[in-house]
């Protein structure tokens, strides 16, 4: 599977810990991330991550284009819903794009764990029932 990762600055450490905890499962898949998030994941896991530009300088758009080409199987996007984010349009764009193209997206750790354990571990083939 092609799994995409995005984490805003306040959630980078959560993403690092998540990827470290699920390193064994993630090592079986192709990983994609915006620049800063991808570097952090690589640093803590030593896994290869295909990195886009940083989100603020076009990485979000590259990420969305991959979803639109139906080249992404799952997205994990950690952001802080309690903060007023000047990039709210980017958050909305990515989540809308995932919904439009029927790509599973997790925006919190509970959903991310469920997706990773159910989809990436091979227990559920969601595309076969769509």
mmCIF file of C-alpha atoms in Angstrom:
data_model
loop_
_atom_site.group_PDB
_atom_site.id
_atom_site.type_symbol
_atom_site.label_atom_id
_atom_site.label_comp_id
_atom_site.label_asym_id
_atom_site.label_seq_id
_atom_site.Cartn_x
_atom_site.Cartn_y
_atom_site.Cartn_z
ATOM 1 C CA UNK A 1 0.000 0.000 0.000
ATOM 2 C CA UNK A 2 0.952 3.621 -0.499
ATOM 3 C CA UNK A 3 0.498 5.404 2.819
ATOM 4 C CA UNK A 4 0.686 9.183 3.093
ATOM 5 C CA UNK A 5 1.652 11.154 6.198
ATOM 6 C CA UNK A 6 1.203 14.807 7.100
ATOM 7 C CA UNK A 7 1.716 16.335 10.540
ATOM 8 C CA UNK A 8 1.591 19.951 11.481
ATOM 9 C CA UNK A 9 4.398 21.221 13.721
ATOM 10 C CA UNK A 10 2.507 20.726 16.980
ATOM 11 C CA UNK A 11 1.831 17.082 16.032
ATOM 12 C CA UNK A 12 5.249 16.057 14.646
ATOM 13 C CA UNK A 13 6.277 14.226 17.826
ATOM 14 C CA UNK A 14 2.973 12.322 17.858
ATOM 15 C CA UNK A 15 3.626 11.252 14.261
ATOM 16 C CA UNK A 16 7.185 10.193 15.138
ATOM 17 C CA UNK A 17 5.965 8.077 18.054
ATOM 18 C CA UNK A 18 3.161 6.568 15.975
ATOM 19 C CA UNK A 19 5.513 5.563 13.158
ATOM 20 C CA UNK A 20 8.068 4.182 15.586
ATOM 21 C CA UNK A 21 5.408 2.075 17.299
ATOM 22 C CA UNK A 22 4.182 0.674 13.952
ATOM 23 C CA UNK A 23 7.544 0.491 12.210
ATOM 24 C CA UNK A 24 7.209 -3.242 11.509
ATOM 25 C CA UNK A 25 3.924 -2.787 9.641
ATOM 26 C CA UNK A 26 5.073 0.393 7.886
ATOM 27 C CA UNK A 27 8.234 -1.295 6.613
ATOM 28 C CA UNK A 28 6.049 -3.425 4.309
ATOM 29 C CA UNK A 29 4.567 -0.414 2.521
ATOM 30 C CA UNK A 30 5.521 2.609 0.411
ATOM 31 C CA UNK A 31 5.538 5.717 2.571
ATOM 32 C CA UNK A 32 4.939 9.276 1.337
ATOM 33 C CA UNK A 33 5.025 12.506 3.311
ATOM 34 C CA UNK A 34 5.392 16.221 3.108
ATOM 35 C CA UNK A 35 9.018 17.307 3.561
ATOM 36 C CA UNK A 36 9.370 17.977 7.278
ATOM 37 C CA UNK A 37 7.144 15.107 8.323
ATOM 38 C CA UNK A 38 8.996 12.710 6.032
ATOM 39 C CA UNK A 39 12.377 13.706 7.434
ATOM 40 C CA UNK A 40 11.160 13.194 10.997
ATOM 41 C CA UNK A 41 9.733 9.749 10.174
ATOM 42 C CA UNK A 42 12.987 8.713 8.485
ATOM 43 C CA UNK A 43 15.067 9.935 11.433
ATOM 44 C CA UNK A 44 13.198 7.915 14.049
ATOM 45 C CA UNK A 45 12.420 4.761 12.046
ATOM 46 C CA UNK A 46 15.228 4.499 9.464
ATOM 47 C CA UNK A 47 12.499 3.694 6.916
ATOM 48 C CA UNK A 48 12.572 5.115 3.394
ATOM 49 C CA UNK A 49 9.991 7.868 2.894
ATOM 50 C CA UNK A 50 9.228 9.447 -0.485
ATOM 51 C CA UNK A 51 9.201 13.132 0.416
ATOM 52 C CA UNK A 52 7.275 15.954 -1.217
ATOM 53 C CA UNK A 53 8.117 19.611 -0.694
ATOM 54 C CA UNK A 54 7.321 21.012 2.753
ATOM 55 C CA UNK A 55 3.571 21.524 3.060
ATOM 56 C CA UNK A 56 3.672 25.310 3.180
ATOM 57 C CA UNK A 57 5.647 25.586 -0.086
ATOM 58 C CA UNK A 58 3.696 23.171 -2.254
ATOM 59 C CA UNK A 59 3.948 19.782 -0.559
ATOM 60 C CA UNK A 60 0.247 19.802 0.307
ATOM 61 C CA UNK A 61 -0.563 20.339 -3.374
ATOM 62 C CA UNK A 62 1.781 17.512 -4.451
ATOM 63 C CA UNK A 63 0.141 15.291 -1.851
ATOM 64 C CA UNK A 64 -3.351 16.153 -3.112
ATOM 65 C CA UNK A 65 -2.325 15.532 -6.732
ATOM 66 C CA UNK A 66 -1.204 12.011 -5.807
ATOM 67 C CA UNK A 67 -4.605 11.367 -4.224
ATOM 68 C CA UNK A 68 -6.359 12.717 -7.337
ATOM 69 C CA UNK A 69 -4.372 10.279 -9.504
ATOM 70 C CA UNK A 70 -5.639 7.500 -7.230
ATOM 71 C CA UNK A 71 -2.021 6.749 -6.271
ATOM 72 C CA UNK A 72 -2.553 6.894 -2.498
ATOM 73 C CA UNK A 73 -4.215 4.119 -0.493
ATOM 74 C CA UNK A 74 -4.405 5.703 2.958
ATOM 75 C CA UNK A 75 -3.651 9.060 4.591
ATOM 76 C CA UNK A 76 -2.684 9.827 8.169
ATOM 77 C CA UNK A 77 -2.961 13.566 8.807
ATOM 78 C CA UNK A 78 -2.311 14.801 12.340
ATOM 79 C CA UNK A 79 -3.213 18.438 12.983
ATOM 80 C CA UNK A 80 -4.270 20.324 16.084
ATOM 81 C CA UNK A 81 -8.013 21.030 15.849
ATOM 82 C CA UNK A 82 -7.823 23.369 18.859
ATOM 83 C CA UNK A 83 -5.563 25.881 17.139
ATOM 84 C CA UNK A 84 -6.632 28.443 14.586
ATOM 85 C CA UNK A 85 -4.514 27.323 11.662
ATOM 86 C CA UNK A 86 -3.711 29.782 8.869
ATOM 87 C CA UNK A 87 -3.496 26.751 6.582
ATOM 88 C CA UNK A 88 -7.076 25.618 7.306
ATOM 89 C CA UNK A 89 -7.782 25.706 3.557
ATOM 90 C CA UNK A 90 -5.025 23.101 3.035
ATOM 91 C CA UNK A 91 -6.476 20.873 5.773
ATOM 92 C CA UNK A 92 -9.930 21.101 4.224
ATOM 93 C CA UNK A 93 -8.574 20.511 0.719
ATOM 94 C CA UNK A 94 -6.778 17.299 1.644
ATOM 95 C CA UNK A 95 -9.654 15.859 3.671
ATOM 96 C CA UNK A 96 -12.181 16.760 0.943
ATOM 97 C CA UNK A 97 -9.936 15.192 -1.690
ATOM 98 C CA UNK A 98 -9.692 11.964 0.323
ATOM 99 C CA UNK A 99 -13.475 11.886 0.669
ATOM 100 C CA UNK A 100 -13.990 12.599 -3.032
ATOM 101 C CA UNK A 101 -11.672 9.765 -4.119
ATOM 102 C CA UNK A 102 -12.705 7.382 -1.330
ATOM 103 C CA UNK A 103 -9.276 7.301 0.336
ATOM 104 C CA UNK A 104 -9.327 6.380 4.046
ATOM 105 C CA UNK A 105 -7.989 9.261 6.154
ATOM 106 C CA UNK A 106 -7.178 9.411 9.854
ATOM 107 C CA UNK A 107 -6.877 12.725 11.638
ATOM 108 C CA UNK A 108 -6.342 11.322 15.130
ATOM 109 C CA UNK A 109 -4.284 8.526 16.603
ATOM 110 C CA UNK A 110 -7.233 6.225 17.406
ATOM 111 C CA UNK A 111 -8.412 6.210 13.793
ATOM 112 C CA UNK A 112 -4.835 5.973 12.497
ATOM 113 C CA UNK A 113 -4.236 2.833 14.559
ATOM 114 C CA UNK A 114 -7.494 1.300 13.341
ATOM 115 C CA UNK A 115 -6.659 1.994 9.698
ATOM 116 C CA UNK A 116 -3.109 0.762 9.980
ATOM 117 C CA UNK A 117 -4.053 -2.428 11.786
ATOM 118 C CA UNK A 118 -7.063 -3.147 9.584
ATOM 119 C CA UNK A 119 -5.987 -1.985 6.138
ATOM 120 C CA UNK A 120 -2.208 -1.980 5.989
ATOM 121 C CA UNK A 121 -1.928 -5.246 7.866
ATOM 122 C CA UNK A 122 -4.013 -6.889 5.143
ATOM 123 C CA UNK A 123 -7.085 -7.763 7.188
ATOM 124 C CA UNK A 124 -9.459 -5.593 5.161
ATOM 125 C CA UNK A 125 -9.394 -4.896 1.455
ATOM 126 C CA UNK A 126 -11.666 -1.839 1.337
ATOM 127 C CA UNK A 127 -11.299 -1.299 -2.420
ATOM 128 C CA UNK A 128 -12.894 -4.661 -3.189
ATOM 129 C CA UNK A 129 -16.182 -3.633 -1.542
ATOM 130 C CA UNK A 130 -16.493 -0.161 -3.049
#
